[in-house]
PDB file of C-alpha atoms and ligand atoms in Angstrom:
ATOM      1  CA  MET A   1      35.359 102.247  -4.073  1.00  0.00           C
ATOM      2  CA  SER A   2      38.270 101.137  -1.942  1.00  0.00           C
ATOM      3  CA  ALA A   3      40.978  98.425  -3.398  1.00  0.00           C
ATOM      4  CA  PRO A   4      40.141  94.854  -2.430  1.00  0.00           C
ATOM      5  CA  THR A   5      42.107  93.820   0.405  1.00  0.00           C
ATOM      6  CA  PRO A   6      45.268  91.483  -0.740  1.00  0.00           C
ATOM      7  CA  SER A   7      44.895  87.750  -0.735  1.00  0.00           C
ATOM      8  CA  ALA A   8      46.991  84.929  -1.846  1.00  0.00           C
ATOM      9  CA  THR A   9      46.023  81.363  -2.285  1.00  0.00           C
ATOM     10  CA  ALA A  10      48.425  78.431  -2.147  1.00  0.00           C
ATOM     11  CA  PHE A  11      48.181  74.534  -3.144  1.00  0.00           C
ATOM     12  CA  ALA A  12      50.327  72.225  -1.552  1.00  0.00           C
ATOM     13  CA  PRO A  13      50.327  68.513  -2.722  1.00  0.00           C
ATOM     14  CA  ALA A  14      49.740  65.150  -1.099  1.00  0.00           C
ATOM     15  CA  SER A  15      53.009  63.060  -0.480  1.00  0.00           C
ATOM     16  CA  ALA A  16      53.916  59.723   0.142  1.00  0.00           C
ATOM     17  CA  SER A  17      56.683  59.271   3.079  1.00  0.00           C
ATOM     18  CA  ASN A  18      59.043  56.822   4.242  1.00  0.00           C
ATOM     19  CA  VAL A  19      58.882  54.909   1.006  1.00  0.00           C
ATOM     20  CA  GLY A  20      60.048  51.566   2.401  1.00  0.00           C
ATOM     21  CA  PRO A  21      63.770  51.788   4.072  1.00  0.00           C
ATOM     22  CA  GLY A  22      63.253  55.696   4.662  1.00  0.00           C
ATOM     23  CA  PHE A  23      61.193  56.169   7.598  1.00  0.00           C
ATOM     24  CA  ASP A  24      61.718  59.925   8.218  1.00  0.00           C
ATOM     25  CA  ILE A  25      64.037  60.427   5.569  1.00  0.00           C
ATOM     26  CA  LEU A  26      62.205  59.786   2.017  1.00  0.00           C
ATOM     27  CA  GLY A  27      59.066  61.416   0.527  1.00  0.00           C
ATOM     28  CA  PHE A  28      57.824  62.412  -2.946  1.00  0.00           C
ATOM     29  CA  ALA A  29      55.023  64.408  -3.978  1.00  0.00           C
ATOM     30  CA  VAL A  30      51.776  62.825  -5.686  1.00  0.00           C
ATOM     31  CA  ASP A  31      49.360  64.415  -8.313  1.00  0.00           C
ATOM     32  CA  GLY A  32      45.756  64.806  -7.420  1.00  0.00           C
ATOM     33  CA  LEU A  33      45.174  65.618  -4.089  1.00  0.00           C
ATOM     34  CA  GLY A  34      46.117  68.503  -1.891  1.00  0.00           C
ATOM     35  CA  ASP A  35      45.292  71.472   0.266  1.00  0.00           C
ATOM     36  CA  ARG A  36      44.366  75.006  -0.528  1.00  0.00           C
ATOM     37  CA  VAL A  37      45.129  77.941   1.755  1.00  0.00           C
ATOM     38  CA  THR A  38      43.744  81.411   1.149  1.00  0.00           C
ATOM     39  CA  ALA A  39      45.546  84.176   2.990  1.00  0.00           C
ATOM     40  CA  THR A  40      43.940  87.510   3.262  1.00  0.00           C
ATOM     41  CA  ARG A  41      45.959  90.375   4.814  1.00  0.00           C
ATOM     42  CA  ARG A  42      44.511  92.441   7.751  1.00  0.00           C
ATOM     43  CA  ASP A  43      45.531  94.869   9.975  1.00  0.00           C
ATOM     44  CA  GLN A  44      45.342  92.899  13.389  1.00  0.00           C
ATOM     45  CA  PRO A  45      48.537  91.330  14.317  1.00  0.00           C
ATOM     46  CA  GLY A  46      48.382  87.339  14.280  1.00  0.00           C
ATOM     47  CA  VAL A  47      46.947  84.680  12.710  1.00  0.00           C
ATOM     48  CA  GLU A  48      43.001  84.064  12.741  1.00  0.00           C
ATOM     49  CA  ILE A  49      41.370  81.050  11.080  1.00  0.00           C
ATOM     50  CA  ALA A  50      38.341  82.159   9.458  1.00  0.00           C
ATOM     51  CA  GLU A  51      37.261  79.005   7.982  1.00  0.00           C
ATOM     52  CA  ILE A  52      37.991  75.287   7.383  1.00  0.00           C
ATOM     53  CA  THR A  53      36.078  73.384   4.719  1.00  0.00           C
ATOM     54  CA  GLY A  54      36.618  69.567   4.004  1.00  0.00           C
ATOM     55  CA  ASP A  55      37.468  68.466   7.511  1.00  0.00           C
ATOM     56  CA  GLY A  56      34.173  67.301   8.667  1.00  0.00           C
ATOM     57  CA  GLY A  57      34.217  70.559  11.379  1.00  0.00           C
ATOM     58  CA  ARG A  58      36.946  68.235  13.013  1.00  0.00           C
ATOM     59  CA  LEU A  59      40.213  70.323  12.963  1.00  0.00           C
ATOM     60  CA  PRO A  60      40.714  73.321  15.562  1.00  0.00           C
ATOM     61  CA  THR A  61      40.156  76.874  14.329  1.00  0.00           C
ATOM     62  CA  ASP A  62      42.231  77.886  17.128  1.00  0.00           C
ATOM     63  CA  ALA A  63      45.612  78.907  15.101  1.00  0.00           C
ATOM     64  CA  ALA A  64      47.785  77.709  17.947  1.00  0.00           C
ATOM     65  CA  GLU A  65      46.175  74.173  17.681  1.00  0.00           C
ATOM     66  CA  ASN A  66      46.202  73.894  14.039  1.00  0.00           C
ATOM     67  CA  THR A  67      48.883  72.969  11.800  1.00  0.00           C
ATOM     68  CA  ALA A  68      48.404  75.621   9.118  1.00  0.00           C
ATOM     69  CA  GLY A  69      47.992  78.290  11.900  1.00  0.00           C
ATOM     70  CA  VAL A  70      51.040  77.349  13.979  1.00  0.00           C
ATOM     71  CA  ALA A  71      52.956  77.268  10.515  1.00  0.00           C
ATOM     72  CA  ALA A  72      52.081  80.893   9.828  1.00  0.00           C
ATOM     73  CA  LEU A  73      52.375  82.124  13.184  1.00  0.00           C
ATOM     74  CA  GLU A  74      56.110  80.737  12.850  1.00  0.00           C
ATOM     75  CA  LEU A  75      56.398  82.533   9.642  1.00  0.00           C
ATOM     76  CA  LEU A  76      55.125  85.843  11.296  1.00  0.00           C
ATOM     77  CA  GLN A  77      57.607  85.480  13.857  1.00  0.00           C
ATOM     78  CA  ARG A  78      60.553  84.775  12.275  1.00  0.00           C
ATOM     79  CA  ALA A  79      59.589  87.476   9.683  1.00  0.00           C
ATOM     80  CA  GLY A  80      59.438  90.034  12.284  1.00  0.00           C
ATOM     81  CA  VAL A  81      55.754  90.935  11.401  1.00  0.00           C
ATOM     82  CA  THR A  82      53.989  92.127  14.579  1.00  0.00           C
ATOM     83  CA  LYS A  83      52.285  95.162  13.609  1.00  0.00           C
ATOM     84  CA  ARG A  84      49.798  93.052  10.782  1.00  0.00           C
ATOM     85  CA  GLY A  85      48.695  89.631  10.429  1.00  0.00           C
ATOM     86  CA  VAL A  86      46.653  87.543   8.157  1.00  0.00           C
ATOM     87  CA  GLN A  87      43.314  85.734   8.030  1.00  0.00           C
ATOM     88  CA  LEU A  88      43.280  81.857   6.768  1.00  0.00           C
ATOM     89  CA  HIS A  89      40.996  79.992   4.951  1.00  0.00           C
ATOM     90  CA  VAL A  90      41.731  76.169   4.915  1.00  0.00           C
ATOM     91  CA  ALA A  91      40.330  74.041   2.082  1.00  0.00           C
ATOM     92  CA  LYS A  92      41.271  70.371   3.064  1.00  0.00           C
ATOM     93  CA  GLY A  93      41.634  68.151   0.143  1.00  0.00           C
ATOM     94  CA  MET A  94      42.522  65.149   1.789  1.00  0.00           C
ATOM     95  CA  SER A  95      41.328  62.986   4.706  1.00  0.00           C
ATOM     96  CA  LEU A  96      43.077  63.372   8.130  1.00  0.00           C
ATOM     97  CA  GLY A  97      45.097  60.457   9.351  1.00  0.00           C
ATOM     98  CA  SER A  98      45.596  58.959   5.597  1.00  0.00           C
ATOM     99  CA  GLY A  99      49.379  58.521   5.362  1.00  0.00           C
ATOM    100  CA  LEU A 100      49.457  61.021   2.692  1.00  0.00           C
ATOM    101  CA  GLY A 101      50.974  64.082   4.380  1.00  0.00           C
ATOM    102  CA  SER A 102      47.576  65.844   5.111  1.00  0.00           C
ATOM    103  CA  SER A 103      49.181  67.975   8.026  1.00  0.00           C
ATOM    104  CA  ALA A 104      52.083  68.873   6.157  1.00  0.00           C
ATOM    105  CA  ALA A 105      49.996  69.950   3.244  1.00  0.00           C
ATOM    106  CA  SER A 106      48.111  72.362   5.390  1.00  0.00           C
ATOM    107  CA  ALA A 107      51.189  73.860   7.089  1.00  0.00           C
ATOM    108  CA  VAL A 108      53.245  74.078   3.515  1.00  0.00           C
ATOM    109  CA  ALA A 109      49.863  75.823   1.852  1.00  0.00           C
ATOM    110  CA  ALA A 110      49.603  78.184   4.773  1.00  0.00           C
ATOM    111  CA  VAL A 111      53.218  79.406   4.791  1.00  0.00           C
ATOM    112  CA  VAL A 112      53.243  79.633   0.859  1.00  0.00           C
ATOM    113  CA  ALA A 113      50.186  81.693   1.094  1.00  0.00           C
ATOM    114  CA  VAL A 114      51.174  83.996   3.843  1.00  0.00           C
ATOM    115  CA  ASP A 115      54.490  84.497   2.249  1.00  0.00           C
ATOM    116  CA  ALA A 116      52.735  85.927  -0.798  1.00  0.00           C
ATOM    117  CA  VAL A 117      50.156  87.784   0.675  1.00  0.00           C
ATOM    118  CA  LEU A 118      52.811  89.824   3.039  1.00  0.00           C
ATOM    119  CA  GLU A 119      55.665  89.689   0.429  1.00  0.00           C
ATOM    120  CA  LEU A 120      58.280  88.364   2.701  1.00  0.00           C
ATOM    121  CA  ARG A 121      60.062  86.425   0.096  1.00  0.00           C
ATOM    122  CA  SER A 122      61.504  83.960   2.368  1.00  0.00           C
ATOM    123  CA  ASP A 123      64.077  81.609   1.339  1.00  0.00           C
ATOM    124  CA  ARG A 124      62.439  77.794   1.250  1.00  0.00           C
ATOM    125  CA  ALA A 125      64.702  76.695   4.417  1.00  0.00           C
ATOM    126  CA  THR A 126      62.398  79.301   6.340  1.00  0.00           C
ATOM    127  CA  LEU A 127      59.598  78.131   4.871  1.00  0.00           C
ATOM    128  CA  LEU A 128      60.006  74.490   5.559  1.00  0.00           C
ATOM    129  CA  ALA A 129      61.490  75.221   8.975  1.00  0.00           C
ATOM    130  CA  CYS A 130      57.852  76.968   9.806  1.00  0.00           C
ATOM    131  CA  ALA A 131      55.990  74.187   8.310  1.00  0.00           C
ATOM    132  CA  LEU A 132      57.861  71.740  10.443  1.00  0.00           C
ATOM    133  CA  GLU A 133      56.278  73.302  13.360  1.00  0.00           C
ATOM    134  CA  GLY A 134      52.633  72.141  12.139  1.00  0.00           C
ATOM    135  CA  GLU A 135      53.965  68.920  12.104  1.00  0.00           C
ATOM    136  CA  ARG A 136      55.203  69.133  15.488  1.00  0.00           C
ATOM    137  CA  LEU A 137      52.012  69.923  16.530  1.00  0.00           C
ATOM    138  CA  ALA A 138      50.208  67.404  14.642  1.00  0.00           C
ATOM    139  CA  SER A 139      52.636  64.291  15.351  1.00  0.00           C
ATOM    140  CA  GLY A 140      54.807  65.392  18.585  1.00  0.00           C
ATOM    141  CA  ALA A 141      57.962  65.173  16.449  1.00  0.00           C
ATOM    142  CA  ILE A 142      59.741  66.951  13.763  1.00  0.00           C
ATOM    143  CA  HIS A 143      60.376  64.950  10.572  1.00  0.00           C
ATOM    144  CA  ALA A 144      60.510  66.871   7.217  1.00  0.00           C
ATOM    145  CA  ASP A 145      59.779  63.546   4.844  1.00  0.00           C
ATOM    146  CA  ASN A 146      56.102  64.884   4.038  1.00  0.00           C
ATOM    147  CA  VAL A 147      56.583  68.570   4.297  1.00  0.00           C
ATOM    148  CA  SER A 148      60.008  68.755   2.030  1.00  0.00           C
ATOM    149  CA  PRO A 149      58.474  67.095  -1.025  1.00  0.00           C
ATOM    150  CA  CYS A 150      54.958  68.769  -0.399  1.00  0.00           C
ATOM    151  CA  LEU A 151      57.306  72.284  -0.445  1.00  0.00           C
ATOM    152  CA  TYR A 152      59.756  71.262  -3.075  1.00  0.00           C
ATOM    153  CA  GLY A 153      57.952  68.679  -4.978  1.00  0.00           C
ATOM    154  CA  GLY A 154      59.972  65.917  -6.434  1.00  0.00           C
ATOM    155  CA  PHE A 155      61.443  62.894  -4.670  1.00  0.00           C
ATOM    156  CA  VAL A 156      63.562  63.999  -1.688  1.00  0.00           C
ATOM    157  CA  LEU A 157      65.822  62.855   1.067  1.00  0.00           C
ATOM    158  CA  VAL A 158      66.253  64.571   4.058  1.00  0.00           C
ATOM    159  CA  ARG A 159      69.184  64.625   5.560  1.00  0.00           C
ATOM    160  CA  SER A 160      68.780  66.884   8.476  1.00  0.00           C
ATOM    161  CA  ASN A 161      65.311  68.456   9.449  1.00  0.00           C
ATOM    162  CA  LEU A 162      66.545  71.363  11.178  1.00  0.00           C
ATOM    163  CA  PRO A 163      68.732  73.139   9.857  1.00  0.00           C
ATOM    164  CA  PRO A 164      66.963  71.617   7.067  1.00  0.00           C
ATOM    165  CA  ASP A 165      69.118  69.669   4.613  1.00  0.00           C
ATOM    166  CA  ILE A 166      66.936  68.182   1.688  1.00  0.00           C
ATOM    167  CA  VAL A 167      68.616  66.196  -1.178  1.00  0.00           C
ATOM    168  CA  PRO A 168      66.488  66.313  -4.377  1.00  0.00           C
ATOM    169  CA  LEU A 169      66.766  62.271  -5.962  1.00  0.00           C
ATOM    170  CA  LEU A 170      66.489  61.337  -9.416  1.00  0.00           C
ATOM    171  CA  VAL A 171      63.435  59.512 -10.467  1.00  0.00           C
ATOM    172  CA  PRO A 172      63.409  56.846 -13.379  1.00  0.00           C
ATOM    173  CA  PRO A 173      61.328  58.191 -16.213  1.00  0.00           C
ATOM    174  CA  GLY A 174      57.893  56.687 -15.678  1.00  0.00           C
ATOM    175  CA  LEU A 175      57.868  55.763 -12.337  1.00  0.00           C
ATOM    176  CA  ALA A 176      54.184  55.726 -10.955  1.00  0.00           C
ATOM    177  CA  CYS A 177      52.550  54.730  -8.123  1.00  0.00           C
ATOM    178  CA  ALA A 178      49.524  52.936  -6.605  1.00  0.00           C
ATOM    179  CA  VAL A 179      48.026  54.289  -3.326  1.00  0.00           C
ATOM    180  CA  VAL A 180      44.989  52.806  -1.305  1.00  0.00           C
ATOM    181  CA  ARG A 181      43.580  53.960   1.462  1.00  0.00           C
ATOM    182  CA  PRO A 182      41.341  51.536   3.523  1.00  0.00           C
ATOM    183  CA  HIS A 183      38.623  53.568   5.149  1.00  0.00           C
ATOM    184  CA  VAL A 184      40.246  53.903   8.586  1.00  0.00           C
ATOM    185  CA  GLU A 185      42.280  56.666  10.204  1.00  0.00           C
ATOM    186  CA  VAL A 186      45.519  56.073  11.464  1.00  0.00           C
ATOM    187  CA  SER A 187      47.030  58.931  13.883  1.00  0.00           C
ATOM    188  CA  THR A 188      50.690  59.781  13.143  1.00  0.00           C
ATOM    189  CA  ARG A 189      51.087  60.092  16.862  1.00  0.00           C
ATOM    190  CA  ILE A 190      49.908  56.751  17.765  1.00  0.00           C
ATOM    191  CA  ALA A 191      51.792  55.270  14.883  1.00  0.00           C
ATOM    192  CA  ARG A 192      55.000  56.854  16.357  1.00  0.00           C
ATOM    193  CA  GLN A 193      54.025  55.422  19.664  1.00  0.00           C
ATOM    194  CA  ALA A 194      54.288  52.057  18.035  1.00  0.00           C
ATOM    195  CA  LEU A 195      57.743  52.460  16.922  1.00  0.00           C
ATOM    196  CA  PRO A 196      60.692  50.694  18.599  1.00  0.00           C
ATOM    197  CA  ARG A 197      62.667  52.483  21.143  1.00  0.00           C
ATOM    198  CA  GLU A 198      65.856  50.648  20.223  1.00  0.00           C
ATOM    199  CA  ILE A 199      67.170  48.537  17.239  1.00  0.00           C
ATOM    200  CA  THR A 200      69.539  46.056  16.767  1.00  0.00           C
ATOM    201  CA  VAL A 201      72.868  46.707  14.882  1.00  0.00           C
ATOM    202  CA  GLU A 202      71.890  44.466  12.216  1.00  0.00           C
ATOM    203  CA  ARG A 203      68.572  45.735  11.530  1.00  0.00           C
ATOM    204  CA  ALA A 204      70.109  49.327  11.545  1.00  0.00           C
ATOM    205  CA  VAL A 205      72.679  47.862   9.160  1.00  0.00           C
ATOM    206  CA  ARG A 206      70.210  46.217   6.899  1.00  0.00           C
ATOM    207  CA  GLN A 207      68.160  49.491   6.851  1.00  0.00           C
ATOM    208  CA  ALA A 208      71.023  51.413   5.611  1.00  0.00           C
ATOM    209  CA  ALA A 209      72.028  49.272   2.967  1.00  0.00           C
ATOM    210  CA  ASN A 210      68.324  48.957   1.567  1.00  0.00           C
ATOM    211  CA  LEU A 211      68.121  52.787   1.698  1.00  0.00           C
ATOM    212  CA  GLY A 212      71.549  53.074   0.002  1.00  0.00           C
ATOM    213  CA  ALA A 213      70.504  50.630  -2.462  1.00  0.00           C
ATOM    214  CA  LEU A 214      67.124  52.478  -3.080  1.00  0.00           C
ATOM    215  CA  VAL A 215      68.799  55.684  -3.622  1.00  0.00           C
ATOM    216  CA  ALA A 216      71.060  54.259  -6.269  1.00  0.00           C
ATOM    217  CA  ALA A 217      68.108  52.670  -7.911  1.00  0.00           C
ATOM    218  CA  LEU A 218      66.337  55.796  -8.294  1.00  0.00           C
ATOM    219  CA  GLY A 219      69.655  57.369  -9.816  1.00  0.00           C
ATOM    220  CA  SER A 220      70.064  54.616 -12.338  1.00  0.00           C
ATOM    221  CA  GLY A 221      66.621  53.555 -13.138  1.00  0.00           C
ATOM    222  CA  ASP A 222      67.402  49.855 -11.835  1.00  0.00           C
ATOM    223  CA  LEU A 223      64.007  48.850 -11.259  1.00  0.00           C
ATOM    224  CA  GLU A 224      64.967  44.979  -9.879  1.00  0.00           C
ATOM    225  CA  LEU A 225      67.826  46.951  -7.427  1.00  0.00           C
ATOM    226  CA  LEU A 226      64.475  49.158  -6.504  1.00  0.00           C
ATOM    227  CA  ARG A 227      62.416  45.970  -5.979  1.00  0.00           C
ATOM    228  CA  ARG A 228      65.081  44.533  -3.683  1.00  0.00           C
ATOM    229  CA  ALA A 229      65.672  47.354  -1.996  1.00  0.00           C
ATOM    230  CA  LEU A 230      61.965  48.273  -0.773  1.00  0.00           C
ATOM    231  CA  GLU A 231      61.780  46.894   2.511  1.00  0.00           C
ATOM    232  CA  ASP A 232      61.334  48.429   5.566  1.00  0.00           C
ATOM    233  CA  ARG A 233      62.860  46.869   8.918  1.00  0.00           C
ATOM    234  CA  ILE A 234      62.020  49.341  11.202  1.00  0.00           C
ATOM    235  CA  ALA A 235      58.507  51.114  11.308  1.00  0.00           C
ATOM    236  CA  GLU A 236      56.264  48.767   9.131  1.00  0.00           C
ATOM    237  CA  PRO A 237      56.424  45.744  11.270  1.00  0.00           C
ATOM    238  CA  ARG A 238      55.554  47.718  14.227  1.00  0.00           C
ATOM    239  CA  ARG A 239      52.272  49.465  12.173  1.00  0.00           C
ATOM    240  CA  THR A 240      50.668  46.954   9.871  1.00  0.00           C
ATOM    241  CA  HIS A 241      48.530  45.923  12.637  1.00  0.00           C
ATOM    242  CA  LEU A 242      46.661  48.946  12.440  1.00  0.00           C
ATOM    243  CA  VAL A 243      46.029  48.886   8.818  1.00  0.00           C
ATOM    244  CA  PRO A 244      43.207  46.235   7.906  1.00  0.00           C
ATOM    245  CA  GLY A 245      43.950  44.269   4.756  1.00  0.00           C
ATOM    246  CA  PHE A 246      47.576  45.481   4.516  1.00  0.00           C
ATOM    247  CA  GLY A 247      48.967  41.742   3.651  1.00  0.00           C
ATOM    248  CA  ALA A 248      46.158  41.214   1.272  1.00  0.00           C
ATOM    249  CA  MET A 249      46.922  44.475  -0.481  1.00  0.00           C
ATOM    250  CA  LYS A 250      50.813  44.055  -0.696  1.00  0.00           C
ATOM    251  CA  ASN A 251      49.954  40.409  -2.072  1.00  0.00           C
ATOM    252  CA  ALA A 252      47.691  41.669  -4.737  1.00  0.00           C
ATOM    253  CA  ALA A 253      50.428  44.285  -5.564  1.00  0.00           C
ATOM    254  CA  LEU A 254      53.167  42.083  -5.760  1.00  0.00           C
ATOM    255  CA  ALA A 255      50.836  39.699  -7.879  1.00  0.00           C
ATOM    256  CA  PHE A 256      49.820  42.284 -10.426  1.00  0.00           C
ATOM    257  CA  GLY A 257      53.711  43.383 -11.195  1.00  0.00           C
ATOM    258  CA  ALA A 258      54.342  46.033  -8.560  1.00  0.00           C
ATOM    259  CA  ILE A 259      57.956  46.871  -7.888  1.00  0.00           C
ATOM    260  CA  GLY A 260      57.321  46.841  -4.174  1.00  0.00           C
ATOM    261  CA  CYS A 261      54.538  47.901  -1.681  1.00  0.00           C
ATOM    262  CA  THR A 262      54.679  49.184   1.905  1.00  0.00           C
ATOM    263  CA  LEU A 263      52.944  51.695   4.142  1.00  0.00           C
ATOM    264  CA  SER A 264      52.878  55.003   2.841  1.00  0.00           C
ATOM    265  CA  GLY A 265      53.905  57.513   5.806  1.00  0.00           C
ATOM    266  CA  SER A 266      52.227  55.846   9.158  1.00  0.00           C
ATOM    267  CA  GLY A 267      49.465  54.441   6.899  1.00  0.00           C
ATOM    268  CA  PRO A 268      46.687  53.593   6.484  1.00  0.00           C
ATOM    269  CA  SER A 269      47.402  54.459   3.029  1.00  0.00           C
ATOM    270  CA  THR A 270      49.448  51.587   1.028  1.00  0.00           C
ATOM    271  CA  LEU A 271      51.762  52.465  -1.470  1.00  0.00           C
ATOM    272  CA  ALA A 272      52.800  50.096  -4.560  1.00  0.00           C
ATOM    273  CA  LEU A 273      55.380  51.493  -6.983  1.00  0.00           C
ATOM    274  CA  ALA A 274      54.924  50.634 -10.577  1.00  0.00           C
ATOM    275  CA  PRO A 275      56.643  51.105 -13.744  1.00  0.00           C
ATOM    276  CA  SER A 276      54.337  53.148 -15.583  1.00  0.00           C
ATOM    277  CA  LEU A 277      51.191  54.726 -14.862  1.00  0.00           C
ATOM    278  CA  GLU A 278      49.163  52.004 -16.681  1.00  0.00           C
ATOM    279  CA  ASP A 279      50.629  49.307 -14.644  1.00  0.00           C
ATOM    280  CA  ALA A 280      49.737  51.451 -11.549  1.00  0.00           C
ATOM    281  CA  GLU A 281      45.993  51.575 -12.410  1.00  0.00           C
ATOM    282  CA  ARG A 282      45.922  47.839 -12.783  1.00  0.00           C
ATOM    283  CA  ILE A 283      47.822  47.360  -9.274  1.00  0.00           C
ATOM    284  CA  ALA A 284      45.448  49.827  -7.709  1.00  0.00           C
ATOM    285  CA  ASP A 285      42.334  48.028  -8.848  1.00  0.00           C
ATOM    286  CA  ALA A 286      44.000  44.561  -7.511  1.00  0.00           C
ATOM    287  CA  MET A 287      44.711  46.415  -4.156  1.00  0.00           C
ATOM    288  CA  VAL A 288      41.081  47.744  -3.868  1.00  0.00           C
ATOM    289  CA  ALA A 289      39.444  44.188  -4.753  1.00  0.00           C
ATOM    290  CA  SER A 290      41.628  42.509  -2.279  1.00  0.00           C
ATOM    291  CA  LEU A 291      40.084  44.558   0.336  1.00  0.00           C
ATOM    292  CA  GLY A 292      36.539  42.897  -0.231  1.00  0.00           C
ATOM    293  CA  ASP A 293      34.224  44.785   2.081  1.00  0.00           C
ATOM    294  CA  VAL A 294      36.617  47.039   3.416  1.00  0.00           C
ATOM    295  CA  GLY A 295      35.757  50.458   1.830  1.00  0.00           C
ATOM    296  CA  SER A 296      38.769  52.067   0.233  1.00  0.00           C
ATOM    297  CA  ASP A 297      39.758  54.790  -2.037  1.00  0.00           C
ATOM    298  CA  ARG A 298      42.630  54.754  -4.647  1.00  0.00           C
ATOM    299  CA  LEU A 299      44.807  57.270  -6.395  1.00  0.00           C
ATOM    300  CA  VAL A 300      47.427  56.724  -9.282  1.00  0.00           C
ATOM    301  CA  SER A 301      50.065  59.075  -9.783  1.00  0.00           C
ATOM    302  CA  SER A 302      53.502  59.724 -11.214  1.00  0.00           C
ATOM    303  CA  VAL A 303      56.190  59.478  -8.658  1.00  0.00           C
ATOM    304  CA  GLY A 304      57.492  63.081  -7.609  1.00  0.00           C
ATOM    305  CA  ALA A 305      54.785  65.745  -8.582  1.00  0.00           C
ATOM    306  CA  ARG A 306      55.195  69.474  -8.846  1.00  0.00           C
ATOM    307  CA  GLY A 307      55.458  71.032  -4.937  1.00  0.00           C
ATOM    308  CA  ALA A 308      53.422  73.808  -3.478  1.00  0.00           C
ATOM    309  CA  ARG A 309      52.660  76.714  -5.800  1.00  0.00           C
ATOM    310  CA  VAL A 310      50.616  79.864  -5.466  1.00  0.00           C
ATOM    311  CA  VAL A 311      47.691  79.461  -7.472  1.00  0.00           C
ATOM    312  CA  ASP A 312      44.868  81.361  -8.773  1.00  0.00           C
ATOM    313  CA  ASP A 313      41.709  80.942  -6.637  1.00  0.00           C
ATOM    314  CA  LEU A 314      39.657  79.614  -8.995  1.00  0.00           C
ATOM    315  CA  SER A 315      42.120  76.966 -10.664  1.00  0.00           C
ATOM    316  CA  PRO A 316      41.565  73.284 -10.004  1.00  0.00           C
ATOM    317  CA  ASP A 317      44.388  72.753  -7.772  1.00  0.00           C
TER     318      ASP A 317
HETATM  319  N1  HSE B 401      57.902  59.609   8.789  1.00  0.00           N
HETATM  320  C1  HSE B 401      56.571  59.681   9.346  1.00  0.00           C
HETATM  321  C2  HSE B 401      56.223  58.689  10.395  1.00  0.00           C
HETATM  322  C3  HSE B 401      55.314  60.097   8.182  1.00  0.00           C
HETATM  323  O1  HSE B 401      56.231  57.558   9.777  1.00  0.00           O
HETATM  324  O2  HSE B 401      55.792  58.680  11.367  1.00  0.00           O
HETATM  325  C4  HSE B 401      54.201  60.347   9.053  1.00  0.00           C
HETATM  326  O3  HSE B 401      53.222  60.414   7.717  1.00  0.00           O
END
């Protein structure tokens, strides 16, 4: 009997990005959602995507057109792997265009699985740079605010995309989030087109002040400062019209004790921070109720979950 063809499966979590004033700079991993990619070694060079599940048949299986495929191809190229390749099975565990780093999760799970099955032992900066190629394909821009927390876990600040300079941030004990996704899709590419081309110095200064205050608040656990700092003066004002019920969700979240409420990434998922998981549960319920007839789903998680990892094929995440 011949030996089974080696394969490895990786899980990569969903992530919330921007987080108020941290447009393209802040992100954290969340529990409970993510993508799995299984990579199987094959003798032919390149990347073949054999199957994608959980996407309703919408994602391309041409590796050059798929975030997981592009990231895997970049890793093979950087590692100088020319004589063999991989076959990928991609299992989407989250909705497309949700604002929770769906394209990042596929790209990160792909590079972690390919690295493992080919025993490349790439460093994390290399894996990150490869996964960023998936983001470039998905949104037309390089931004590591989903890819880096997805890969590293925790709550991170992206000081530089390339070369990656990713700064892990402290998280106050118990900090939790409620994420509610109205059932609409927002393309990151389109949401980026809605951004202002230029901003005033006053606006840039205000955003920088809030960002600095937010990082300080995370480090010190000053939740009142965190509340004041959770304000986005650049992206959110240009994007909330894409998200039905955003204003109602934000009002409901604040009325039920949220520290702050903002878009998750480019939306439509809307993110409220809370002092505890119990508070986050109540806040999520209130946000869902505020949407009335608009269908939605919700997620409650601690802030700064584990990052991507190789998993047993049969494990639940
Ligand atoms: N920082 C990115 C944006 C995240 O807001 O466009 C996309 O999910």
